[in-house]
Coordinates of C-alpha atoms in Angstrom, one line a residue:
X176 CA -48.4 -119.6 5.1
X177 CA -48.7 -119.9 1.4
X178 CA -49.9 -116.1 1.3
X179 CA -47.3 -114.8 3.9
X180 CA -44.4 -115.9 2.2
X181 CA -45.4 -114.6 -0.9
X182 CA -46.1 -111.0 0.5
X183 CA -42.3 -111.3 2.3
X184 CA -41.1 -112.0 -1.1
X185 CA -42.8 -109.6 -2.7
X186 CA -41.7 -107.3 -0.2
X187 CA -38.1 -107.8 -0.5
X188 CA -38.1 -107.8 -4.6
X189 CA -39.2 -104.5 -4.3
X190 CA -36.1 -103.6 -1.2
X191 CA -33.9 -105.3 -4.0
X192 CA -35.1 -102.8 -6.3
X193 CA -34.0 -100.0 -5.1
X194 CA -30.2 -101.3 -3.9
X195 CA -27.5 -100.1 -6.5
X196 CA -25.5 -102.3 -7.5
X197 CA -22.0 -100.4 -6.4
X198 CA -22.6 -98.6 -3.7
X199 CA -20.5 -99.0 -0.5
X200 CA -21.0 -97.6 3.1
X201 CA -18.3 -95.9 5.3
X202 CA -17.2 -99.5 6.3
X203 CA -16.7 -100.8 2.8
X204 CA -19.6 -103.3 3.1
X205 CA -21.7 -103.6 0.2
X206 CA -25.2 -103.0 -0.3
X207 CA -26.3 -104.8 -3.1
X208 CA -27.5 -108.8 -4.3
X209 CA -25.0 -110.9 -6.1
X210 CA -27.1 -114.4 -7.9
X211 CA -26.3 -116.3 -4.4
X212 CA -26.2 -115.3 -1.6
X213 CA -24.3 -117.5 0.3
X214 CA -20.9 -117.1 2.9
X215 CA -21.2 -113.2 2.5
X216 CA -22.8 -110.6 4.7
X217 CA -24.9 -107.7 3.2
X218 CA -26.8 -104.8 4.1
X219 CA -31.1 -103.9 4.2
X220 CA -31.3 -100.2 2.9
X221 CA -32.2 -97.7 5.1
X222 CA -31.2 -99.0 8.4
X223 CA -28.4 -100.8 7.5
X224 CA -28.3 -103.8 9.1
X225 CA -26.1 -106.7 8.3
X226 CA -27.2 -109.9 6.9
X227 CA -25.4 -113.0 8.2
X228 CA -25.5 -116.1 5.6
X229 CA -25.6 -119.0 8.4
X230 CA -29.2 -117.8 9.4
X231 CA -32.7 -118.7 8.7
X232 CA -32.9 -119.1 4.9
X233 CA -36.2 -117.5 2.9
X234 CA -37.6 -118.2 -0.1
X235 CA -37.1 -115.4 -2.4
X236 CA -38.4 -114.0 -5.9
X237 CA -35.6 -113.9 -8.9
X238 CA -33.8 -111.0 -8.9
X239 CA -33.3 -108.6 -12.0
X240 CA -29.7 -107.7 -11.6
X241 CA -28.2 -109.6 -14.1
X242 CA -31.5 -111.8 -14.8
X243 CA -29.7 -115.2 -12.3
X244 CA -32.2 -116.1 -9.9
X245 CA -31.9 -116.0 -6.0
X246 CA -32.7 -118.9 -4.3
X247 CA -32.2 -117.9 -0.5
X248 CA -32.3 -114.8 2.1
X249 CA -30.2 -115.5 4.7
X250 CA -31.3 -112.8 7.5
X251 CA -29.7 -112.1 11.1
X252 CA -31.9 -110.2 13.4
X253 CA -29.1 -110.2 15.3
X254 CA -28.8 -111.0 19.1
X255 CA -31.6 -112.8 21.1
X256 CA -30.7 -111.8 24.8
X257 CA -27.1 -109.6 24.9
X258 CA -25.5 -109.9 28.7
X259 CA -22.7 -108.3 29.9
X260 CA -20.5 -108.8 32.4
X261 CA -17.6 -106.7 34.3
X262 CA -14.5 -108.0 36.4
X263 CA -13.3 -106.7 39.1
X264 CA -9.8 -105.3 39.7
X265 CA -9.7 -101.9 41.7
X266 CA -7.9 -99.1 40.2
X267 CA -7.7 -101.3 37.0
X268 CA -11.4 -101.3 36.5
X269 CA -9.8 -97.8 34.1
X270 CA -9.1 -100.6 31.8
X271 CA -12.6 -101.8 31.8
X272 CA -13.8 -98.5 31.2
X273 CA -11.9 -97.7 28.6
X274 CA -12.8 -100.8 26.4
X275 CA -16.4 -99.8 26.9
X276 CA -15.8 -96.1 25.7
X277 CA -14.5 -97.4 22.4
X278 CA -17.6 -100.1 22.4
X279 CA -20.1 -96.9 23.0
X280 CA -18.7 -94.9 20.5
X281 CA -18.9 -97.4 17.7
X282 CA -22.1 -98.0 18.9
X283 CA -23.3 -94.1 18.7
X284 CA -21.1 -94.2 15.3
X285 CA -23.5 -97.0 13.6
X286 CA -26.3 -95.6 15.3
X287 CA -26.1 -92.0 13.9
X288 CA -24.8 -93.4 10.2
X289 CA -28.2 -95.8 9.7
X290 CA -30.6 -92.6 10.9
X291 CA -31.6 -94.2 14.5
X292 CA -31.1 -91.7 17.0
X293 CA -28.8 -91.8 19.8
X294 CA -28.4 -94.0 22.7
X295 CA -26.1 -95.1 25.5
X296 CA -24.3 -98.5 25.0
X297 CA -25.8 -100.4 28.1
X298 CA -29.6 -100.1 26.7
X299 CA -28.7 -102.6 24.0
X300 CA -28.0 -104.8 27.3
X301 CA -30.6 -107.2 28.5
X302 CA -28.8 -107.9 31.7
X303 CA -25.8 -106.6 33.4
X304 CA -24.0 -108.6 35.9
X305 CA -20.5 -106.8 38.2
X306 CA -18.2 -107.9 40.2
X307 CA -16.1 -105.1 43.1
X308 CA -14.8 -102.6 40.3
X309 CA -17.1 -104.3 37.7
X310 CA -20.0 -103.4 40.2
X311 CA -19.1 -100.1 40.1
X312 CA -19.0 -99.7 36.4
X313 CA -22.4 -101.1 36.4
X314 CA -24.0 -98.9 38.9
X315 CA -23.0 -95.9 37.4
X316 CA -23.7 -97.7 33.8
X317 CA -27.3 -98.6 35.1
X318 CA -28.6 -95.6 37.5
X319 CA -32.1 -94.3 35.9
X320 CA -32.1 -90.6 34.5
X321 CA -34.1 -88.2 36.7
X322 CA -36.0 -87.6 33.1
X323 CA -36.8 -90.8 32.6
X324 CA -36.5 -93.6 34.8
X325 CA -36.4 -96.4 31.9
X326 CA -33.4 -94.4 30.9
X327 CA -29.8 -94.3 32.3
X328 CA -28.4 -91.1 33.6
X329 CA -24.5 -91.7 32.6
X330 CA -22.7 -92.9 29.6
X331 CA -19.7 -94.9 29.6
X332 CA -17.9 -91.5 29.3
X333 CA -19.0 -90.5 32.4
X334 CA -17.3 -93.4 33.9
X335 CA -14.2 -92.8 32.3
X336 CA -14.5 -89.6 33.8
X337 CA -14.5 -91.4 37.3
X338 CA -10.9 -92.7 36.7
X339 CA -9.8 -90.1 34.9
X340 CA -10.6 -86.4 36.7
X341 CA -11.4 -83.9 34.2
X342 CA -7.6 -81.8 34.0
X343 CA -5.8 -82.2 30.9
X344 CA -2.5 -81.5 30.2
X345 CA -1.4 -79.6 26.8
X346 CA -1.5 -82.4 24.8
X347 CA -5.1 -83.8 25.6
X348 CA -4.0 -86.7 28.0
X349 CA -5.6 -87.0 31.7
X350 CA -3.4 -85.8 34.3
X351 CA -5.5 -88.2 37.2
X352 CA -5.9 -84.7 39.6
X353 CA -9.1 -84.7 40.7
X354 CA -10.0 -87.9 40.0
X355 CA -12.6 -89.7 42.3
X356 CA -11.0 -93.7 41.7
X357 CA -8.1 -92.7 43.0
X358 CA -9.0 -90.8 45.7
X359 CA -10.4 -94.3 46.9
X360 CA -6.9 -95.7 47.3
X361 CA -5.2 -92.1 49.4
X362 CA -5.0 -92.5 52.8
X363 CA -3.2 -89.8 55.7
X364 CA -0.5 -90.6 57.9
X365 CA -2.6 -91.0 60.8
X366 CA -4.5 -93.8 59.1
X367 CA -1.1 -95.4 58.3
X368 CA -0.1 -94.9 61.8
X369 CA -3.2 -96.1 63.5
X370 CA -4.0 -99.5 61.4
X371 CA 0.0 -100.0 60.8
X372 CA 0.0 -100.0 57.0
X373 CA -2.6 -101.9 57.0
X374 CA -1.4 -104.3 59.8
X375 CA -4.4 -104.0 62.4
X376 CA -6.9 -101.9 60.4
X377 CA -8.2 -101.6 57.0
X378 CA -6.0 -99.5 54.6
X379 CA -8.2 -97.1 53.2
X380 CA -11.5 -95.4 54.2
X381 CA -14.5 -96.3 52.3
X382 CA -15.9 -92.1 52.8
X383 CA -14.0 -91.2 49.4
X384 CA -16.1 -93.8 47.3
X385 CA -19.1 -93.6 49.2
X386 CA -19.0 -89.9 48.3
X387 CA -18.2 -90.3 44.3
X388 CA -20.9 -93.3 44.3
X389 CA -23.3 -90.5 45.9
X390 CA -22.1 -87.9 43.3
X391 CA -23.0 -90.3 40.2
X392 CA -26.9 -90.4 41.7
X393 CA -26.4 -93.5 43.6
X394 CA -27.2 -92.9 47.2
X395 CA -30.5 -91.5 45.8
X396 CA -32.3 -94.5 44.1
X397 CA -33.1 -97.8 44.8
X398 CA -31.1 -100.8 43.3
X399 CA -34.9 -102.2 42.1
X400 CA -34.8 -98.9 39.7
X401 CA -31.6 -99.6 37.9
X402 CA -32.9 -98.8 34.1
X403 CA -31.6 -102.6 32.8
X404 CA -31.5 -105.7 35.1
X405 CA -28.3 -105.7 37.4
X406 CA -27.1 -107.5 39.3
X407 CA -24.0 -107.2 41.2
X408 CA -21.7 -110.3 42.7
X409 CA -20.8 -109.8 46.7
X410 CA -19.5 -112.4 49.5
X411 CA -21.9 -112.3 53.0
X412 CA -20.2 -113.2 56.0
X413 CA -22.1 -115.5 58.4
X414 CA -22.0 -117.0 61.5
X415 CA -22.5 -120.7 59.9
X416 CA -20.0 -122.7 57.9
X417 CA -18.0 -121.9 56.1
X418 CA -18.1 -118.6 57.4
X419 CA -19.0 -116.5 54.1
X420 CA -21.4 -117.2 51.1
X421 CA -22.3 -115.8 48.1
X422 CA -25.0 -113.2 47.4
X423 CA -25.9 -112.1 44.0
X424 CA -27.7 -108.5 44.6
X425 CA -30.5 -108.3 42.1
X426 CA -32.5 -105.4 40.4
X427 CA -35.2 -107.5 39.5
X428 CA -35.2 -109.1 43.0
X429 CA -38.7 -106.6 43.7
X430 CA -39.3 -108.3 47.0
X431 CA -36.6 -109.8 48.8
X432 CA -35.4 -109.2 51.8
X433 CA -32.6 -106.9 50.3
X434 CA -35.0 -105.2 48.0
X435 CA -34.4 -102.1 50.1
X436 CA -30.9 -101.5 49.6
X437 CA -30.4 -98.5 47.7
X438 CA -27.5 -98.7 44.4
X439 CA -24.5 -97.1 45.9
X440 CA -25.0 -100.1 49.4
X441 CA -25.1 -102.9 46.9
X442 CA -22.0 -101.2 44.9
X443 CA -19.6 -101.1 48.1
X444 CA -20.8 -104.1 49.3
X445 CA -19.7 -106.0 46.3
X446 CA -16.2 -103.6 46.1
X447 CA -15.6 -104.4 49.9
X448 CA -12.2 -106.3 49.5
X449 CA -10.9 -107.2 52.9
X450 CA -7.5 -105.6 53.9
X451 CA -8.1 -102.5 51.5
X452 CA -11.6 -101.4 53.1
X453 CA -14.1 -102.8 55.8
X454 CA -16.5 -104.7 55.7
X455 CA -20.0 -103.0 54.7
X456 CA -23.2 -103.3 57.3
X457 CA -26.9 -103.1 55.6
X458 CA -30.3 -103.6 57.3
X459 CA -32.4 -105.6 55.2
X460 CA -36.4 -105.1 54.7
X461 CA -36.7 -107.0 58.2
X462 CA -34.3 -104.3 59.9
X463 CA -31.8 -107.3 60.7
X464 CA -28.1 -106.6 59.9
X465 CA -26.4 -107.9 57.0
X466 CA -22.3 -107.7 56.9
X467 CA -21.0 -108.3 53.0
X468 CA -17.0 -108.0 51.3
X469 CA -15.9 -107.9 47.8
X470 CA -17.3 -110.4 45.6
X471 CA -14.0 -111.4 44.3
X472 CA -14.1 -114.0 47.0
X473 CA -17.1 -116.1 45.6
X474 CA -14.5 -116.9 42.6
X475 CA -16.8 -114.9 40.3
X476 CA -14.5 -111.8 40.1
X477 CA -15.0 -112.7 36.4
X478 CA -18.7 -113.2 36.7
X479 CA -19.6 -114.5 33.0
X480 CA -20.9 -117.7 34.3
X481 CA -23.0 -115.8 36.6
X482 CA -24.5 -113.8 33.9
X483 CA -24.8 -117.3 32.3
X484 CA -26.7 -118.7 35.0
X485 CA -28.8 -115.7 35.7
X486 CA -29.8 -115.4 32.4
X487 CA -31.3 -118.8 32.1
X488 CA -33.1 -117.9 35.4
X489 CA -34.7 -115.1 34.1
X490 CA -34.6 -114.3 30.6
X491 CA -36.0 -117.7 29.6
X492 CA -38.4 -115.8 27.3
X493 CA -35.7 -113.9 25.4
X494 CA -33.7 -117.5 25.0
X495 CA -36.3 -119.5 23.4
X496 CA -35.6 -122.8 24.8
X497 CA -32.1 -122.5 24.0
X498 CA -29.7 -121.7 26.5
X499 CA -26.6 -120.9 23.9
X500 CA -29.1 -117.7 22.7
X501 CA -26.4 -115.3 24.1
X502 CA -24.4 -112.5 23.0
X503 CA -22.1 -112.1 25.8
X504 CA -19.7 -109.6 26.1
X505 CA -17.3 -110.3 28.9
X506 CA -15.0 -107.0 29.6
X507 CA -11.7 -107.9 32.2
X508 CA -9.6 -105.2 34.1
X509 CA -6.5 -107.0 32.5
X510 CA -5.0 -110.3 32.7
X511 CA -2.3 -109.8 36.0
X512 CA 1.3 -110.7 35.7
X513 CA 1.9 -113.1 38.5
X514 CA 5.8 -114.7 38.1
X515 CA 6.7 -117.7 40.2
X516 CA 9.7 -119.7 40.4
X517 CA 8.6 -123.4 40.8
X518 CA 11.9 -124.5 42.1
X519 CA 12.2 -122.0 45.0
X520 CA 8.3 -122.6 45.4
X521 CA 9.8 -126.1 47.2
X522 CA 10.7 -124.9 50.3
X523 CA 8.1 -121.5 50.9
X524 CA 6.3 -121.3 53.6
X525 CA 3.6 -118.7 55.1
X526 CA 5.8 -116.0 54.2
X527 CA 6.6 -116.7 50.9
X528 CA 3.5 -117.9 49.7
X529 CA 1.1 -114.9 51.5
X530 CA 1.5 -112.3 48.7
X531 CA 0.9 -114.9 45.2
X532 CA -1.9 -116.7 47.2
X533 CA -3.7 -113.2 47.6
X534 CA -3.1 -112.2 43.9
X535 CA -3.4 -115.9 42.2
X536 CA -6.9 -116.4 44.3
X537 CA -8.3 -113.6 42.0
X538 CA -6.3 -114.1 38.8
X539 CA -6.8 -118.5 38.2
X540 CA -10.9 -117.9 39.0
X541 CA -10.9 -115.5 36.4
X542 CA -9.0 -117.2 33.9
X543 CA -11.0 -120.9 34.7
X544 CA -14.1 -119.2 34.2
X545 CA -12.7 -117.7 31.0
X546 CA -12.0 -121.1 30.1
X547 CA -15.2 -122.8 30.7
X548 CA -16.9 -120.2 29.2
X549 CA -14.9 -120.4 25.7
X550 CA -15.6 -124.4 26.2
X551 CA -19.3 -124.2 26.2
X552 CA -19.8 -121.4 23.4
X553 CA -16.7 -121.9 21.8
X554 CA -14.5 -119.2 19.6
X555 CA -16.5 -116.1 18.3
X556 CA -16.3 -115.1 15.0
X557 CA -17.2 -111.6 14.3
X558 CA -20.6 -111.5 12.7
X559 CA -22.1 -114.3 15.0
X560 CA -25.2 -113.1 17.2
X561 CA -24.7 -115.5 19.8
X562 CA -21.4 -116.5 21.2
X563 CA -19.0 -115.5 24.2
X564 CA -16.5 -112.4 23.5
X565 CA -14.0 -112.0 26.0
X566 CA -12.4 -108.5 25.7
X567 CA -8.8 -108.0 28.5
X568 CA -5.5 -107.2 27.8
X569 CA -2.3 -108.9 29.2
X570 CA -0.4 -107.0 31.3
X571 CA 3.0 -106.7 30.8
X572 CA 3.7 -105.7 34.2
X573 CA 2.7 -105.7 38.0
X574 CA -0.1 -103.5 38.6
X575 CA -1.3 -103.4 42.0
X576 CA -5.1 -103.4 42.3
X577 CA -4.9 -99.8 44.7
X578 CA -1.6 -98.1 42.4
X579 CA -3.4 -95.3 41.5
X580 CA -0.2 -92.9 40.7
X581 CA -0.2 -91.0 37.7
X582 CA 2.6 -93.2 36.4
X583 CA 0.2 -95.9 37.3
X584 CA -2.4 -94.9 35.6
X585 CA -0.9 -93.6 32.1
X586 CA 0.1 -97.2 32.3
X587 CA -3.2 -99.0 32.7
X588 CA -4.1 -96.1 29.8
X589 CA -1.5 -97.0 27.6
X590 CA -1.9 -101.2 27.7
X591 CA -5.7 -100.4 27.3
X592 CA -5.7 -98.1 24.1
X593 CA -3.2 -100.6 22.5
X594 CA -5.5 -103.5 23.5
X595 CA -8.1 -101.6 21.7
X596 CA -6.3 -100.7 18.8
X597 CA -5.4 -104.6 18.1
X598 CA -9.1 -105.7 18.2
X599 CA -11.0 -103.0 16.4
X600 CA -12.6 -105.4 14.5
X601 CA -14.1 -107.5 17.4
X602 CA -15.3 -104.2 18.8
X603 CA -17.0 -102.9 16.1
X604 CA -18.9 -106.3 15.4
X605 CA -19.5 -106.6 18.8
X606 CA -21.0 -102.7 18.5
X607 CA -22.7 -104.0 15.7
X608 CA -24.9 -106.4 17.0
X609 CA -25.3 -104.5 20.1
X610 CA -27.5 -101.9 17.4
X611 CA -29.4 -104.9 16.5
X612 CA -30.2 -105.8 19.9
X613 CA -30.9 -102.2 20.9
X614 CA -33.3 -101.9 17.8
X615 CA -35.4 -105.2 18.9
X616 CA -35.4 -103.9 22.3
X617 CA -37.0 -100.5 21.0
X618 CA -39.4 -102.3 19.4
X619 CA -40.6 -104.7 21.6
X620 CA -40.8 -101.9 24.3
X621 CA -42.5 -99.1 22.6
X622 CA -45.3 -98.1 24.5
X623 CA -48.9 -98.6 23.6
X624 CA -47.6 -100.1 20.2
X625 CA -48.9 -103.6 20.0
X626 CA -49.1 -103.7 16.4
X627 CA -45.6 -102.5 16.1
X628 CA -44.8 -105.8 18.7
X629 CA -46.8 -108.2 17.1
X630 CA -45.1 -107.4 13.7
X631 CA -41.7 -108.0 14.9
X632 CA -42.1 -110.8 16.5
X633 CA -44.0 -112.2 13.0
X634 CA -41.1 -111.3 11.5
X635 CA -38.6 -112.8 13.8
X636 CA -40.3 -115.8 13.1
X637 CA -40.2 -115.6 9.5
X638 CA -36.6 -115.1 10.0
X639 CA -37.2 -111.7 8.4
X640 CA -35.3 -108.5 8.8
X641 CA -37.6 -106.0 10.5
X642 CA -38.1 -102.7 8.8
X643 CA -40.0 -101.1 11.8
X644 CA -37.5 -98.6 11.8
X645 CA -36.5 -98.0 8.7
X646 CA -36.4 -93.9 7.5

């Protein structure tokens, strides 16, 4: 132990070495050693990676910078097990995705500053968890590359593509035509005619999604191949009480008896909401049919508790006996604006009370699970590699979970990019530690490099920032 520490030190006297004592990254952070380090976050050259003072303290040689010694190394190697989850919220899953485009390209940003390559934000995920819209984000998010099949095939921009279309007008802004969301929410006047808006029949066809899901490469692969664990949130009807139950439809499931369903069935299956599209019928492995709706039923249209839960199920190696070991990012399709009038709630009946029960059964779940969730980790502070970050704007007006209008939608867009102009600082920590994450992952995965494995994982335990990848 004796010897180990004294080669870390070593090791590090001569990192310190080589900092200067002014110089200052693109963000303004610096990247050099003041006598103490203590309540501030630095930098390791090369890769850049911060340094959070509430970690694991090291012993430490003296430092020759203005002949003071330093007593402690306070390292942060950043987050254990990341998660994330995605709400649902039909045509406002656009919301969603553009939350995770800014996340992505911070991410790529930090990436290609510190030297390490490029990569798609969901690889610095250990599990991803959706819910209806949320489930399609992940699908696409999570569908293997034809190159490699530990790799994803589509990066968040690809996604935004999905709401958006690709026509632009002059000025650079989306004009919606073409775009494959909100084709999902069209419908002819025969279909109007025939299910009486809705009355008698489902309102819209499920063809125009099934097609764009098939388009992204998800007809084609199995929902065991997603490139990260997935798992996606959907309500199964049955003929016992109380009629319906939840199903969580899992990657990492290998041989259940849903283990054949293929990506784009478990995605419509969880995005089934009942009045807007029918119900969705799978054969299991046993050839017996299966009838699901939209998850938004179970109450886990926010599902961060059942990332959570799923997480302790099986990541309990990544955790390390402690279940608050989580980085996880919760992204919402917006926080709905539901008004009531509690004095002329008195006297409603069926008729009154039919429209807020539909859109309050999907908006309280959401906001208790929110709440429960900022109970047990309590409030982030940027910096932190374990915690809870909730990121959704409030919406300052009714939006409709099928208005997919232009109008609509340059709506949704505008409330989102403001959203993300307000918390830049919470996304680029959060893209921060995301790079750690992604850089542990890389090396506790690189193939037929034990060595490489065993060194990190000496390291981690030293509480030692891990150079594997510096250069």
């Amino acid at each position: 132990m004796i010897r180990r520490l004294f080669a870390i030190g070593a090791f590090m006297l001569v990192s310190v070495s080589a900092w200067s004592s002014d110089d200052v990254d693109k963000f303004g952070l610096p990247v050099k050693v003041l006598p103490t380090l203590s309540n501030s976050t630095y930098q390791m050259p090369h890769v850049g990676l911060r340094l959070e003072s509430d970690c694991v303290p090291i012993p430490m040689a003296s430092s020759s910078h203005d002949g003071t010694e330093t007593e402690l190394v306070s390292v942060d190697l950043g987050p254990k097990c990341a998660l994330l989850a995605l709400d649902g919220g039909g045509i406002r899953g656009y919301i969603e995705a553009l939350i995770l485009n800014s996340m992505e390209l911070k991410f790529k940003q930090i990436l290609a500053q510190r030297g390490l390559g490029d990569a798609k934000l969901i690889e610095a995920f250990d599990l991803v968890v959706g819910t209806s819209a949320g489930a399609i984000a992940a699908g696409c998010l999570t569908v293997p590359s034809t190159d490699n099949p530990k790799k994803p095939r589509h990066d968040v921009a690809a996604l935004l593509a999905f709401f958006e279309g690709s026509e632009r007008d002059a000025g650079g802004e989306p004009t919606f035509e073409g775009s494959k969301a909100s084709s999902m929410f069209t419908r002819t006047w025969t279909q109007c005619f025939f299910s009486l808006f809705g009355l008698l029949d489902e309102k819209y066809s499920t063809q125009p999604l099934s097609k764009a899901l098939k388009s992204y490469g998800l007809k084609d692969a199995f929902l065991t191949q997603a490139c990260v664990p997935t798992a996606m949130v959907t309500s199964e009807i049955t003929d016992t009480e109380p009629g319906c139950q939840p199903v969580y439809l899992r990657s990492y499931d290998k041989d259940g008896p849903l283990s054949n369903m293929s990506m784009r069935a478990a995605t419509l299956c969880s995005g089934a909401a009942p009045t807007y599209f029918e119900r969705v019928c799978v054969l299991d492995a046993n050839d017996e049919p299966r009838y699901f709706v939209d998850g938004g039923l179970t109450g886990a249209n926010n599902p961060g508790p059942v990332a959570e839960a799923e997480a302790i199920k099986v990541l309990p190696h990544l955790l390390d006996g402690d279940k608050s070991n989580m980085f996880l990012v919760s992204v919402g399709t917006g926080v709905a604006k539901v008004m009531l009038d509690g004095e002329r709630a008195a006297n409603w009946g069926l008729a009154a009370w039919v429209r807020p029960v539909i859109d309050l059964s999907l908006a309280l779940p959401t906001l208790t699970n929110d709440m429960n969730l900022r109970a047990r980790f309590g409030d982030y502070t940027p910096g932190q590699s374990k915690g809870y970050i909730r990121l959704t704007p409030p919406l300052a007006h009714e939006s409709p979970l099928d208005d997919a209008r232009p109008a609509a939608m340059q709506m949704l867009r505008r409330t989102a990019l403001q959203y993300i102009a307000d918390n830049q600082d919470t996304i680029h920590a959060t893209a921060e530690q995301l790079v750690l994450r992604y850089i542990a992952k890389q090396a506790a995965d690189a193939p037929g490099k034990k060595e490489v494995r065993r060194a990190f994982r000496a390291e981690r335990e030293q509480g030692h920032q891990s150079q594997l990848f510096a250069g």
